[in-house]
Coordinates of C-alpha atoms in Angstrom, one line a residue:
Chain A
X1 CA -20.9 39.1 1.4
X2 CA -18.7 38.9 -1.7
X3 CA -17.6 41.9 -3.6
X4 CA -15.2 42.1 -6.5
X5 CA -13.8 45.2 -8.1
X6 CA -12.1 45.1 -11.5
X7 CA -10.9 41.6 -10.6
X8 CA -8.5 40.1 -13.1
X9 CA -6.1 37.2 -13.6
X10 CA -3.4 36.8 -16.2
X11 CA -1.2 33.7 -16.7
X12 CA 2.0 33.5 -18.5
X13 CA 2.0 30.7 -21.0
X14 CA 5.4 29.9 -22.5
X15 CA 3.9 29.2 -26.0
X16 CA 1.0 31.7 -26.1
X17 CA 2.5 34.5 -24.0
X18 CA 0.3 36.5 -21.6
X19 CA -3.2 35.0 -21.2
X20 CA -5.9 37.1 -19.5
X21 CA -8.2 34.4 -18.0
X22 CA -10.4 36.9 -16.2
X23 CA -10.6 40.7 -16.6
X24 CA -12.5 43.7 -15.1
X25 CA -14.8 41.5 -13.1
X26 CA -17.3 43.4 -10.9
X27 CA -20.0 41.6 -9.0
X28 CA -21.6 41.5 -5.6
X29 CA -23.4 38.8 -3.7
X30 CA -25.2 39.5 -0.5
X31 CA -26.0 37.1 2.4
X32 CA -29.0 34.9 1.8
X33 CA -28.5 35.1 -2.0
X34 CA -27.2 32.7 -4.7
X35 CA -25.1 34.3 -7.4
X36 CA -24.6 32.0 -10.4
X37 CA -21.7 32.4 -12.8
X38 CA -22.8 31.0 -16.1
X39 CA -20.3 30.3 -18.7
X40 CA -18.9 27.7 -21.2
X41 CA -15.8 25.7 -20.5
X42 CA -12.7 28.0 -20.3
X43 CA -14.8 31.1 -19.8
X44 CA -12.9 32.0 -16.6
X45 CA -15.4 30.6 -14.0
X46 CA -12.9 28.3 -12.2
X47 CA -10.2 31.0 -12.1
X48 CA -12.6 33.5 -10.6
X49 CA -13.8 31.2 -7.9
X50 CA -10.2 30.1 -7.1
X51 CA -9.4 33.8 -6.7
X52 CA -12.3 34.1 -4.3
X53 CA -11.1 31.1 -2.4
X54 CA -7.6 32.7 -2.3
X55 CA -6.1 29.6 -4.0
X56 CA -5.0 31.8 -6.8
X57 CA -3.8 35.4 -6.3
X58 CA -5.5 38.1 -8.5
X59 CA -3.2 40.0 -10.8
X60 CA -5.6 43.0 -11.1
X61 CA -8.3 44.5 -9.0
X62 CA -9.6 43.1 -5.7
X63 CA -12.1 40.9 -4.1
X64 CA -13.6 41.1 -0.6
X65 CA -15.0 38.0 1.0
X66 CA -16.9 38.3 4.4
X67 CA -15.1 41.7 4.8
X68 CA -11.6 40.3 4.2
X69 CA -9.3 41.1 1.3
X70 CA -8.6 38.0 -0.8
X71 CA -5.0 39.1 -1.6
X72 CA -3.8 40.3 1.8
X73 CA -6.1 38.4 4.3
X74 CA -6.1 35.0 2.7
X75 CA -6.2 33.0 5.9
X76 CA -9.2 35.0 7.3
X77 CA -11.0 34.6 4.0
X78 CA -10.4 30.8 4.0
X79 CA -11.8 30.6 7.6
X80 CA -15.0 32.2 6.4
X81 CA -15.6 30.1 3.2
X82 CA -16.7 26.6 2.3
X83 CA -15.2 25.8 -1.1
X84 CA -16.4 22.8 -3.1
X85 CA -15.5 21.9 -6.7
X86 CA -15.1 18.9 -8.8
X87 CA -11.4 19.2 -8.2
X88 CA -11.7 19.2 -4.4
X89 CA -11.4 15.5 -3.8
X90 CA -11.2 13.5 -0.6
X91 CA -8.2 11.8 1.0
X92 CA -8.8 8.2 -0.1
X93 CA -7.1 6.6 2.9
X94 CA -9.0 8.6 5.6
X95 CA -12.4 7.6 6.8
X96 CA -15.4 9.9 6.2
X97 CA -15.3 11.0 9.8
X98 CA -11.5 11.5 9.8
X99 CA -11.8 13.6 6.6
X100 CA -14.3 16.0 8.2
X101 CA -12.5 16.1 11.5
X102 CA -9.2 17.0 9.8
X103 CA -10.7 20.0 8.1
X104 CA -12.6 21.0 11.2
X105 CA -9.3 21.0 13.1
X106 CA -7.6 23.0 10.4
X107 CA -10.4 25.5 10.6
X108 CA -9.6 25.9 14.3
X109 CA -12.9 24.5 15.6
X110 CA -12.7 23.6 19.2
X111 CA -12.6 19.8 19.8
X112 CA -15.9 19.5 21.8
X113 CA -17.7 21.7 19.3
X114 CA -16.2 19.8 16.4
X115 CA -17.5 16.5 17.8
X116 CA -21.0 18.0 18.1
X117 CA -20.9 19.5 14.6
X118 CA -19.7 16.2 13.1
X119 CA -22.5 14.2 14.9
X120 CA -25.0 16.8 13.7
X121 CA -23.8 16.9 10.1
X122 CA -23.5 13.1 9.8
X123 CA -27.1 12.8 11.1
X124 CA -28.5 15.5 8.9
X125 CA -26.8 14.2 5.7
X126 CA -27.5 10.6 6.5
X127 CA -23.8 9.7 6.7
X128 CA -23.7 7.6 9.8
X129 CA -23.9 4.3 7.9
X130 CA -20.5 5.0 6.3
X131 CA -19.0 7.2 9.0
X132 CA -16.0 4.8 9.6
X133 CA -15.6 3.7 6.0
X134 CA -12.5 4.8 4.1
X135 CA -13.2 7.5 1.4
X136 CA -11.8 5.2 -1.4
X137 CA -14.6 2.7 -0.6
X138 CA -17.4 5.3 -0.9
X139 CA -19.8 5.7 -3.8
X140 CA -19.9 9.1 -5.7
X141 CA -23.0 10.2 -3.8
X142 CA -21.4 9.3 -0.5
X143 CA -18.2 11.2 -1.4
X144 CA -20.2 14.3 -2.3
X145 CA -21.9 14.2 1.1
X146 CA -18.5 13.9 2.8
X147 CA -17.3 17.0 0.7
X148 CA -20.4 18.9 1.8
X149 CA -19.8 18.0 5.5
X150 CA -16.2 19.1 5.0
X151 CA -17.3 22.6 3.7
X152 CA -19.8 23.0 6.5
X153 CA -17.9 21.8 9.5
X154 CA -16.8 25.3 10.5
X155 CA -20.2 26.8 9.6
X156 CA -18.8 29.5 7.2
X157 CA -20.9 32.5 6.2
X158 CA -19.8 32.2 2.5
X159 CA -20.1 29.2 0.2
X160 CA -18.3 28.9 -3.1
X161 CA -19.2 26.1 -5.5
X162 CA -17.3 25.5 -8.7
X163 CA -19.4 23.3 -11.0
X164 CA -20.5 21.2 -8.0
X165 CA -22.6 18.8 -10.0
X166 CA -20.1 18.1 -12.7
X167 CA -19.8 14.4 -13.4
X168 CA -22.5 13.4 -10.9
X169 CA -25.5 11.3 -11.5
X170 CA -29.0 12.7 -11.1
X171 CA -29.4 11.6 -7.5
X172 CA -26.1 13.0 -6.4
X173 CA -26.6 16.2 -8.3
X174 CA -30.0 16.7 -6.6
X175 CA -28.4 16.3 -3.2
X176 CA -25.9 19.0 -4.0
X177 CA -28.6 21.4 -5.4
X178 CA -30.8 20.8 -2.3
X179 CA -27.8 21.6 -0.2
X180 CA -27.0 24.8 -2.0
X181 CA -30.6 25.9 -1.5
X182 CA -30.4 25.1 2.2
X183 CA -27.3 27.3 2.4
X184 CA -29.3 30.2 1.1
X185 CA -32.1 29.5 3.6
X186 CA -29.6 29.6 6.4
X187 CA -28.6 33.1 5.3
X188 CA -25.2 32.2 3.7
X189 CA -23.7 34.1 0.8
X190 CA -23.5 31.6 -2.0
X191 CA -21.7 31.9 -5.3
X192 CA -21.6 29.0 -7.7
X193 CA -20.5 28.4 -11.3
X194 CA -22.2 26.2 -13.8
X195 CA -22.6 25.6 -17.5
X196 CA -26.0 23.9 -16.9
X197 CA -28.7 26.3 -17.8
X198 CA -31.4 24.5 -15.8
X199 CA -29.4 24.7 -12.6
X200 CA -28.9 28.4 -13.0
X201 CA -32.6 28.9 -13.7
X202 CA -33.7 26.9 -10.7
X203 CA -31.3 28.2 -8.1
X204 CA -29.9 31.6 -8.8
X205 CA -31.1 34.9 -7.4
X206 CA -28.7 36.7 -9.7
X207 CA -27.1 35.3 -12.9
X208 CA -23.8 36.6 -14.3
X209 CA -22.9 35.4 -17.8
X210 CA -19.2 35.1 -18.2
X211 CA -17.4 34.7 -21.5
X212 CA -13.7 34.9 -22.4
X213 CA -12.9 36.2 -18.9
X214 CA -15.4 39.0 -19.0
X215 CA -18.8 39.4 -17.3
X216 CA -21.0 40.3 -20.2
X217 CA -24.4 40.4 -18.6
X218 CA -25.8 40.3 -15.1
X219 CA -29.2 40.3 -13.4
X220 CA -32.1 38.3 -12.1
X221 CA -33.6 35.8 -14.5
X222 CA -36.6 38.1 -14.9
X223 CA -34.2 41.1 -15.7
X224 CA -32.4 39.1 -18.3
X225 CA -35.6 37.9 -19.9
X226 CA -36.9 41.4 -20.1
X227 CA -33.5 42.8 -21.4
X228 CA -33.1 40.3 -24.2
X229 CA -36.8 39.7 -24.9
X230 CA -36.2 36.0 -24.7
X231 CA -37.6 33.5 -22.3
X232 CA -35.3 30.5 -22.4
X233 CA -32.0 31.0 -20.5
X234 CA -30.1 29.1 -23.1
X235 CA -31.3 31.5 -25.8
X236 CA -30.4 34.5 -23.6
X237 CA -26.9 33.0 -23.0
X238 CA -26.4 32.6 -26.8
X239 CA -27.6 36.1 -27.4
X240 CA -25.1 37.4 -24.9
X241 CA -22.0 35.5 -26.0
X242 CA -22.7 35.6 -29.7
X243 CA -24.5 38.9 -30.3
Chain B
X1 CA 4.3 29.7 11.4
X2 CA 1.7 27.9 13.6
X3 CA 2.9 24.8 15.4
X4 CA -0.7 23.7 16.0
X5 CA -1.4 23.6 12.2
X6 CA 1.9 21.9 11.5
X7 CA 1.0 19.3 14.1
X8 CA -2.4 18.7 12.6
X9 CA -1.0 18.3 9.1
X10 CA 1.8 16.0 10.4
X11 CA -0.5 13.7 12.3
X12 CA -2.9 13.4 9.3
X13 CA 0.0 12.8 6.8
X14 CA 1.5 10.2 9.1
X15 CA -1.8 8.3 9.4
X16 CA -2.2 8.5 5.6
X17 CA 1.3 7.3 5.0
X18 CA 1.0 4.4 7.4
X19 CA -2.0 3.3 5.5
X20 CA -0.2 3.4 2.2
X21 CA 1.1 0.0 1.3
X22 CA 3.8 1.3 -1.0
X23 CA 5.2 3.6 1.6
X24 CA 5.1 0.8 4.2
X25 CA 7.1 -1.5 1.9
X26 CA 9.8 1.1 1.3
X27 CA 9.8 2.4 4.9
X28 CA 9.6 -0.9 6.9
X29 CA 9.8 -4.0 4.8
X30 CA 12.8 -3.1 2.6
X31 CA 15.2 -1.9 5.4
X32 CA 14.3 -4.9 7.6
X33 CA 14.8 -7.5 4.9
X34 CA 17.6 -5.9 2.9
X35 CA 20.3 -6.2 5.6
X36 CA 19.7 -9.9 6.4
X37 CA 19.5 -10.6 2.7
X38 CA 22.8 -8.8 2.1
X39 CA 24.7 -10.3 5.0
X40 CA 23.2 -13.6 5.8
X41 CA 21.8 -14.4 2.4
X42 CA 24.9 -13.6 0.4
X43 CA 27.0 -15.1 3.2
X44 CA 25.2 -18.4 3.1
X45 CA 25.1 -18.4 -0.7
X46 CA 28.8 -17.8 -1.1
X47 CA 29.7 -20.3 1.7
X48 CA 27.6 -22.8 -0.2
X49 CA 29.3 -22.1 -3.5
X50 CA 32.8 -22.2 -2.1
X51 CA 32.0 -25.3 -0.1
X52 CA 30.8 -27.2 -3.1
X53 CA 33.8 -26.1 -5.2
X54 CA 36.2 -27.3 -2.5
X55 CA 34.4 -30.7 -2.3
X56 CA 34.8 -31.3 -6.0
X57 CA 37.8 -33.4 -7.0
X58 CA 39.2 -31.4 -10.0
X59 CA 40.4 -33.1 -13.1
X60 CA 44.0 -32.1 -14.0
X61 CA 46.4 -33.0 -16.8
X62 CA 50.1 -33.8 -16.6
X63 CA 52.0 -32.5 -19.6
X64 CA 55.4 -34.2 -20.2
X65 CA 57.0 -36.0 -17.3
X66 CA 57.4 -39.4 -19.2
X67 CA 61.0 -39.4 -18.0
X68 CA 60.0 -38.5 -14.4
X69 CA 58.0 -41.5 -13.2
X70 CA 58.4 -40.7 -9.4
X71 CA 56.7 -37.3 -9.6
X72 CA 54.0 -38.4 -12.0
X73 CA 53.2 -41.4 -9.8
X74 CA 53.1 -39.2 -6.7
X75 CA 50.8 -36.8 -8.5
X76 CA 48.5 -39.6 -9.6
X77 CA 48.3 -40.8 -6.0
X78 CA 47.0 -37.5 -4.7
X79 CA 43.4 -37.9 -3.4
X80 CA 42.4 -34.2 -3.9
X81 CA 42.8 -34.3 -7.7
X82 CA 42.2 -36.6 -10.6
X83 CA 44.9 -37.0 -13.3
X84 CA 43.4 -37.5 -16.7
X85 CA 45.3 -38.5 -19.9
X86 CA 47.3 -35.7 -21.5
X87 CA 46.2 -34.1 -24.7
X88 CA 47.7 -31.3 -26.8
X89 CA 44.3 -29.4 -26.5
X90 CA 44.8 -28.8 -22.7
X91 CA 44.3 -25.0 -23.0
X92 CA 41.0 -25.5 -24.9
X93 CA 39.9 -28.2 -22.3
X94 CA 40.6 -25.7 -19.5
X95 CA 38.7 -23.0 -21.3
X96 CA 35.8 -25.4 -21.8
X97 CA 36.0 -26.4 -18.1
X98 CA 36.4 -30.1 -19.1
X99 CA 39.6 -30.1 -17.0
X100 CA 40.3 -27.5 -14.2
X101 CA 44.1 -27.1 -14.6
X102 CA 47.2 -28.7 -16.2
X103 CA 50.8 -28.9 -15.1
X104 CA 53.9 -29.0 -17.3
X105 CA 56.8 -31.0 -16.0
X106 CA 60.1 -30.1 -17.6
X107 CA 62.3 -32.9 -19.2
X108 CA 64.4 -34.9 -16.7
X109 CA 62.6 -33.4 -13.7
X110 CA 63.3 -36.4 -11.4
X111 CA 67.0 -36.2 -12.3
X112 CA 67.2 -32.5 -11.9
X113 CA 65.6 -32.8 -8.4
X114 CA 68.2 -35.3 -7.4
X115 CA 71.1 -33.3 -8.9
X116 CA 69.8 -30.0 -7.5
X117 CA 69.7 -28.3 -11.0
X118 CA 67.1 -25.5 -11.3
X119 CA 64.1 -26.1 -13.5
X120 CA 60.6 -24.7 -14.0
X121 CA 57.2 -26.3 -13.5
X122 CA 54.3 -24.5 -15.2
X123 CA 50.7 -24.6 -13.9
X124 CA 48.1 -23.7 -16.5
X125 CA 44.7 -22.4 -15.2
X126 CA 41.7 -20.3 -16.0
X127 CA 42.4 -17.1 -14.1
X128 CA 39.3 -15.8 -12.2
X129 CA 37.5 -19.1 -12.3
X130 CA 36.9 -20.4 -8.8
X131 CA 37.2 -24.2 -9.5
X132 CA 40.2 -23.8 -11.8
X133 CA 41.9 -21.6 -9.1
X134 CA 41.3 -24.4 -6.5
X135 CA 42.9 -27.0 -8.8
X136 CA 45.9 -24.7 -9.5
X137 CA 46.3 -24.0 -5.8
X138 CA 46.4 -27.7 -5.1
X139 CA 49.0 -28.3 -7.8
X140 CA 51.1 -25.3 -6.5
X141 CA 50.8 -26.7 -2.9
X142 CA 52.0 -30.1 -4.1
X143 CA 55.0 -28.7 -5.9
X144 CA 55.7 -26.2 -3.0
X145 CA 55.8 -29.1 -0.6
X146 CA 58.0 -31.1 -2.9
X147 CA 60.4 -28.1 -3.2
X148 CA 60.6 -27.8 0.6
X149 CA 61.1 -31.6 1.0
X150 CA 63.9 -31.5 -1.6
X151 CA 65.7 -28.6 0.1
X152 CA 65.4 -30.4 3.4
X153 CA 66.8 -33.6 1.9
X154 CA 69.8 -31.7 0.4
X155 CA 70.5 -30.0 3.7
X156 CA 70.3 -33.3 5.5
X157 CA 72.7 -34.9 3.0
X158 CA 75.2 -32.1 3.8
X159 CA 74.4 -32.3 7.5
X160 CA 73.2 -28.8 7.6
X161 CA 70.3 -27.6 9.9
X162 CA 66.7 -26.8 8.5
X163 CA 67.0 -23.4 10.1
X164 CA 69.5 -22.4 7.4
X165 CA 66.7 -21.7 5.0
X166 CA 64.4 -20.3 7.7
X167 CA 66.7 -17.9 9.7
X168 CA 63.6 -16.0 11.0
X169 CA 59.8 -15.9 10.9
X170 CA 57.7 -13.0 9.8
X171 CA 54.6 -12.3 11.9
X172 CA 51.9 -9.7 11.4
X173 CA 50.3 -8.3 14.6
X174 CA 47.2 -6.0 14.7
X175 CA 47.7 -3.2 17.2
X176 CA 44.3 -1.4 16.9
X177 CA 41.1 -2.2 18.6
X178 CA 38.5 -4.6 17.2
X179 CA 36.2 -1.6 16.8
X180 CA 38.7 0.1 14.4
X181 CA 39.3 -3.1 12.5
X182 CA 35.5 -3.4 12.0
X183 CA 35.3 0.2 11.1
X184 CA 38.0 -0.2 8.4
X185 CA 36.3 -3.3 7.1
X186 CA 32.6 -2.4 7.2
X187 CA 32.8 1.3 8.2
X188 CA 32.2 2.4 4.6
X189 CA 29.3 0.1 4.0
X190 CA 27.2 1.0 7.1
X191 CA 26.9 4.7 6.4
X192 CA 26.5 4.0 2.7
X193 CA 23.4 1.9 3.4
X194 CA 22.1 4.3 6.0
X195 CA 22.3 7.2 3.6
X196 CA 20.8 5.2 0.7
X197 CA 17.9 4.0 2.8
X198 CA 17.4 7.6 4.1
X199 CA 16.7 8.5 0.5
X200 CA 14.7 5.5 -0.6
X201 CA 12.5 5.6 2.5
X202 CA 11.7 9.3 1.7
X203 CA 10.9 8.8 -2.0
X204 CA 7.4 7.3 -1.8
X205 CA 6.0 9.6 0.9
X206 CA 7.5 12.6 -0.9
X207 CA 5.8 11.7 -4.1
X208 CA 2.5 10.8 -2.4
X209 CA 2.3 14.0 -0.4
X210 CA 2.9 16.3 -3.5
X211 CA 2.4 14.9 -7.0
X212 CA 0.1 12.2 -5.6
X213 CA -2.0 14.8 -3.9
X214 CA -2.2 16.8 -7.2
X215 CA -3.1 13.7 -9.1
X216 CA -5.9 12.7 -6.7
X217 CA -7.3 16.2 -6.7
X218 CA -6.8 16.8 -2.9
X219 CA -4.3 19.6 -3.4
X220 CA -7.1 22.1 -4.1
X221 CA -9.1 20.8 -1.1
X222 CA -6.2 21.4 1.3
X223 CA -5.3 24.8 -0.3
X224 CA -8.9 26.0 0.4
X225 CA -8.4 25.4 4.1
X226 CA -6.9 28.2 6.3
X227 CA -3.6 26.5 6.8
X228 CA -0.7 28.6 5.5
X229 CA 1.4 27.1 2.7
X230 CA 4.5 27.3 4.8
X231 CA 2.8 25.3 7.6
X232 CA 1.6 22.8 5.0
X233 CA 5.1 22.3 3.6
X234 CA 6.5 21.9 7.2
X235 CA 3.8 19.3 8.1
X236 CA 4.5 17.4 4.9
X237 CA 8.3 17.8 5.3
X238 CA 8.2 16.4 8.8
X239 CA 6.3 13.3 7.6
X240 CA 8.8 12.6 4.8
X241 CA 11.6 13.2 7.3
X242 CA 10.0 10.7 9.8
X243 CA 9.7 8.1 7.0
X244 CA 13.4 8.7 6.0
X245 CA 14.7 8.4 9.5
X246 CA 12.5 5.4 10.3
X247 CA 13.8 3.6 7.3
X248 CA 17.4 4.3 8.2
X249 CA 16.8 3.4 11.9
X250 CA 15.2 0.1 11.0
X251 CA 18.1 -0.6 8.6
X252 CA 20.7 -0.1 11.3
X253 CA 18.7 -2.2 13.7
X254 CA 18.3 -5.0 11.2
X255 CA 22.0 -4.6 10.3
X256 CA 23.0 -5.1 14.0
X257 CA 20.9 -8.2 14.2
X258 CA 22.1 -9.6 10.9
X259 CA 25.8 -9.0 11.9
X260 CA 25.1 -10.9 15.1
X261 CA 23.7 -13.8 13.3
X262 CA 25.9 -13.6 10.3
X263 CA 29.1 -13.2 12.3
X264 CA 29.7 -17.0 12.4
X265 CA 29.3 -17.1 8.7
X266 CA 31.6 -14.2 8.0
X267 CA 34.2 -15.8 10.3
X268 CA 34.1 -19.0 8.4
X269 CA 34.4 -17.2 5.1
X270 CA 37.0 -14.5 5.8
X271 CA 39.4 -16.1 8.2
X272 CA 38.9 -19.8 7.7
X273 CA 42.1 -21.7 8.4
X274 CA 44.0 -18.6 9.5
X275 CA 43.1 -19.1 13.2
X276 CA 42.4 -15.4 13.8
X277 CA 39.9 -14.5 16.4
X278 CA 37.8 -12.4 14.1
X279 CA 34.9 -10.4 15.6
X280 CA 32.8 -7.6 14.3
X281 CA 32.6 -4.9 17.0
X282 CA 30.4 -1.9 16.4
X283 CA 30.1 0.5 19.3
X284 CA 26.4 1.6 19.8
X285 CA 27.7 5.1 20.7
X286 CA 29.3 5.3 17.3
X287 CA 26.2 4.2 15.6
X288 CA 24.3 6.9 17.4
X289 CA 26.9 9.5 16.3
X290 CA 26.5 8.3 12.7
X291 CA 22.8 8.8 13.1
X292 CA 23.3 12.3 14.3
X293 CA 25.5 13.1 11.3
X294 CA 22.9 11.6 8.9
X295 CA 20.1 13.7 10.4
X296 CA 20.9 16.9 8.4
X297 CA 21.3 14.8 5.3
X298 CA 17.9 13.2 5.9
X299 CA 16.5 16.8 6.2
X300 CA 18.2 17.7 2.9
X301 CA 16.9 14.6 1.2
X302 CA 13.3 15.1 2.5
X303 CA 13.1 18.8 1.5
X304 CA 14.8 18.2 -1.9
X305 CA 12.5 15.2 -2.7
X306 CA 9.5 17.2 -1.7
X307 CA 10.5 20.1 -3.8
X308 CA 11.3 18.0 -6.9
X309 CA 8.2 15.8 -6.6
X310 CA 6.0 18.9 -6.3
X311 CA 7.1 20.0 -9.7
X312 CA 5.6 16.9 -11.2
X313 CA 2.0 16.7 -12.1
X314 CA 1.6 13.0 -11.6
X315 CA 2.9 10.1 -9.5
X316 CA 4.6 8.6 -12.6
X317 CA 6.3 11.8 -13.6
X318 CA 7.6 12.3 -10.0
X319 CA 8.9 8.8 -10.0
X320 CA 10.9 9.4 -13.2
X321 CA 12.4 12.5 -11.6
X322 CA 13.3 10.9 -8.3
X323 CA 14.5 7.4 -9.3
X324 CA 17.7 8.7 -10.9
X325 CA 18.5 10.4 -7.6
X326 CA 19.3 7.0 -6.0
X327 CA 22.1 6.6 -8.6
X328 CA 23.3 10.2 -7.8
X329 CA 23.5 9.3 -4.1
X330 CA 25.2 6.0 -4.8
X331 CA 28.2 7.7 -6.5
X332 CA 29.5 9.7 -3.5
X333 CA 28.8 6.6 -1.4
X334 CA 31.0 4.5 -3.6
X335 CA 33.7 7.2 -3.8
X336 CA 33.8 7.2 0.0
X337 CA 34.4 3.4 -0.1
X338 CA 37.4 3.8 -2.4
X339 CA 40.7 3.2 -0.7
X340 CA 42.7 6.3 0.0
X341 CA 39.7 8.7 -0.1
X342 CA 40.1 10.4 3.3
X343 CA 38.3 13.3 4.8
X344 CA 39.7 16.8 4.2
X345 CA 38.4 20.3 4.4
X346 CA 37.3 20.4 0.7
X347 CA 35.6 17.0 0.8
X348 CA 33.9 18.1 4.0
X349 CA 31.8 20.5 1.9
X350 CA 30.5 18.0 -0.6
X351 CA 27.1 16.8 0.5
X352 CA 26.5 13.0 1.0
X353 CA 30.2 12.3 0.4
X354 CA 31.2 14.2 3.6
X355 CA 28.6 12.4 5.7
X356 CA 29.7 9.1 4.3
X357 CA 33.4 9.8 5.0
X358 CA 32.9 11.2 8.5
X359 CA 30.6 8.3 9.4
X360 CA 33.3 5.8 8.3
X361 CA 35.8 7.6 10.6
X362 CA 33.3 7.7 13.5
X363 CA 32.7 3.9 13.2
X364 CA 36.4 3.5 13.3
X365 CA 36.4 5.4 16.6
X366 CA 38.1 8.5 15.1
X367 CA 36.5 11.8 15.9
X368 CA 37.9 14.8 14.0
X369 CA 35.8 17.4 15.7
X370 CA 36.6 20.3 13.4
X371 CA 35.5 18.3 10.4
X372 CA 32.4 17.0 12.2
X373 CA 31.4 20.6 13.0
X374 CA 32.1 21.7 9.4
X375 CA 30.1 18.8 7.9
X376 CA 27.2 19.3 10.4
X377 CA 27.0 23.0 9.7
X378 CA 27.4 22.7 5.9
X379 CA 24.8 19.9 5.8
X380 CA 22.4 22.0 7.8
X381 CA 22.9 24.9 5.4
X382 CA 22.1 22.7 2.4
X383 CA 19.1 21.3 4.2
X384 CA 17.8 24.8 5.0
X385 CA 18.3 25.8 1.4
X386 CA 16.4 22.8 0.1
X387 CA 13.6 23.5 2.6
X388 CA 13.4 27.2 1.6
X389 CA 13.1 26.1 -2.1
X390 CA 10.3 23.7 -1.1
X391 CA 8.4 26.4 0.7
X392 CA 8.9 28.8 -2.3
X393 CA 7.6 26.2 -4.7
X394 CA 4.5 25.7 -2.7
X395 CA 3.8 29.4 -3.1
X396 CA 4.0 29.2 -6.9
X397 CA 0.8 28.8 -8.7
X398 CA 2.4 27.6 -11.9
X399 CA 3.9 24.7 -9.9
X400 CA 0.8 23.8 -7.9
X401 CA -1.5 24.0 -10.8
X402 CA 0.7 22.8 -13.6
X403 CA -1.4 21.3 -16.3

């Protein structure tokens, strides 16, 4: 479960002064659901998800992830999430297996269980072929699979994806989207951000449209279609951000 | 703080660092090769240069001396120099290195020698030039021998003993141990290199583990794991410290081997012809003590480099911040090598310089325990301060996510 209440983040910029990247953000995502944050570049998606992953500290409001407070219980929050973004790269000089093992150990997974999980994940994701290959020698698709295995190694109840298909080719993007769906089927709470309308349409149980740091509209695709009397999500998005 | 997490981070970072070619070069290749290159390489090269210069028969010019045929004939007969015809442009010829030196013989020199009247012989040379110096030395030796011979002849003519002009001998005798002699000669150099290599060995891992991680996009990955930022800094810091100490240790090891091999060369260069039994003696215990003194300095370097490199957003930017540090470290190192700079309570508080000075003393076998304690404590305080800064910086979002 993810819940935010009046969540906000301000940055101090030496040239532009105080910048409110996110403000008054309220949303809720239940287990077995996918919540999609839809917004243009710079809308505040990454900042929001970084706050949920406790990488950034909120300056206003609060967020609760798997029952833990993002600000005061950062470590417990991070034990219960899998965080994947275009910025979460792999250690180039580690092998695929070492990479997953490293994060499993940091998550405190017991060694015997960790070995089992790694075998299972590598089998499931078809990664055995490049198991002992260094990450800098992997293709983009292979790297994405290693990242997925990294986020799943501790079997977290909450998954956070920040533009997970950014910069990927069709094949690699499909792997990721399939994986996000699988997370929902396994009863995980999933929040993901995107600016690709088709992804949001296909995957999300609830869509939140974020613009200039504020959540301007929220609902299921059917809700939004009914509210704005438009069918196409892109048209709905434009109607929300440029009324 | 969780030791388990620090251990996991440390093991991973060490594995990563040992697979980084750049880090391996600065940590292993440079310290192992630098010392033999500096001692044996430079030793062999200078022995070769001096040897060749000594073998050359220098061209010299005799100015004047037409009325002193005995001396000029004797000079021409010398096998270690070649007399060329005189010319008024002798100074220019010396400057152009066409001749190495010239000697001016005063008028009626043969006659003055016989009569015992004082006169002056002038040797012209190119000061600072090795080959000109050798030629001038040979000329001076020739005239020095001639003067001694003349005095002896005069004494013999008057039936006086030689001892009249040599009533006593002056002898210099060293009273301190070989260890102290070595300490005084190379005591400044050894800690200087150890300190410098402690820094250079830490630079690459420090950059790679901070700015490098930001640049490659793995910083966000690691920050999304449950490890606390303090543990993350400690794991990274221990990796940088290991690299720093490994570099310094390999440098000392390589230095010991090079001194062993290069001893013969140094002997031939420094004490050739003086008959001294010159040996370099470094006590392994003293080296271990120097290492113990360098330890807090390595901690300071590792933490400071980590903190500075973290502020950079790319590898290149971090390099431009850290490279000038090698110059900053060189300055106190050089100051400690200056004659007359000795350890006192005030200097004991200046980082780097204090360690350099105390290490010099330790290698000479002198242990000023109160200074050693003061330096160790002050270095530990500086190191702790640098480590605290590094931890604080890892908690700052504007530093971690600088764009």
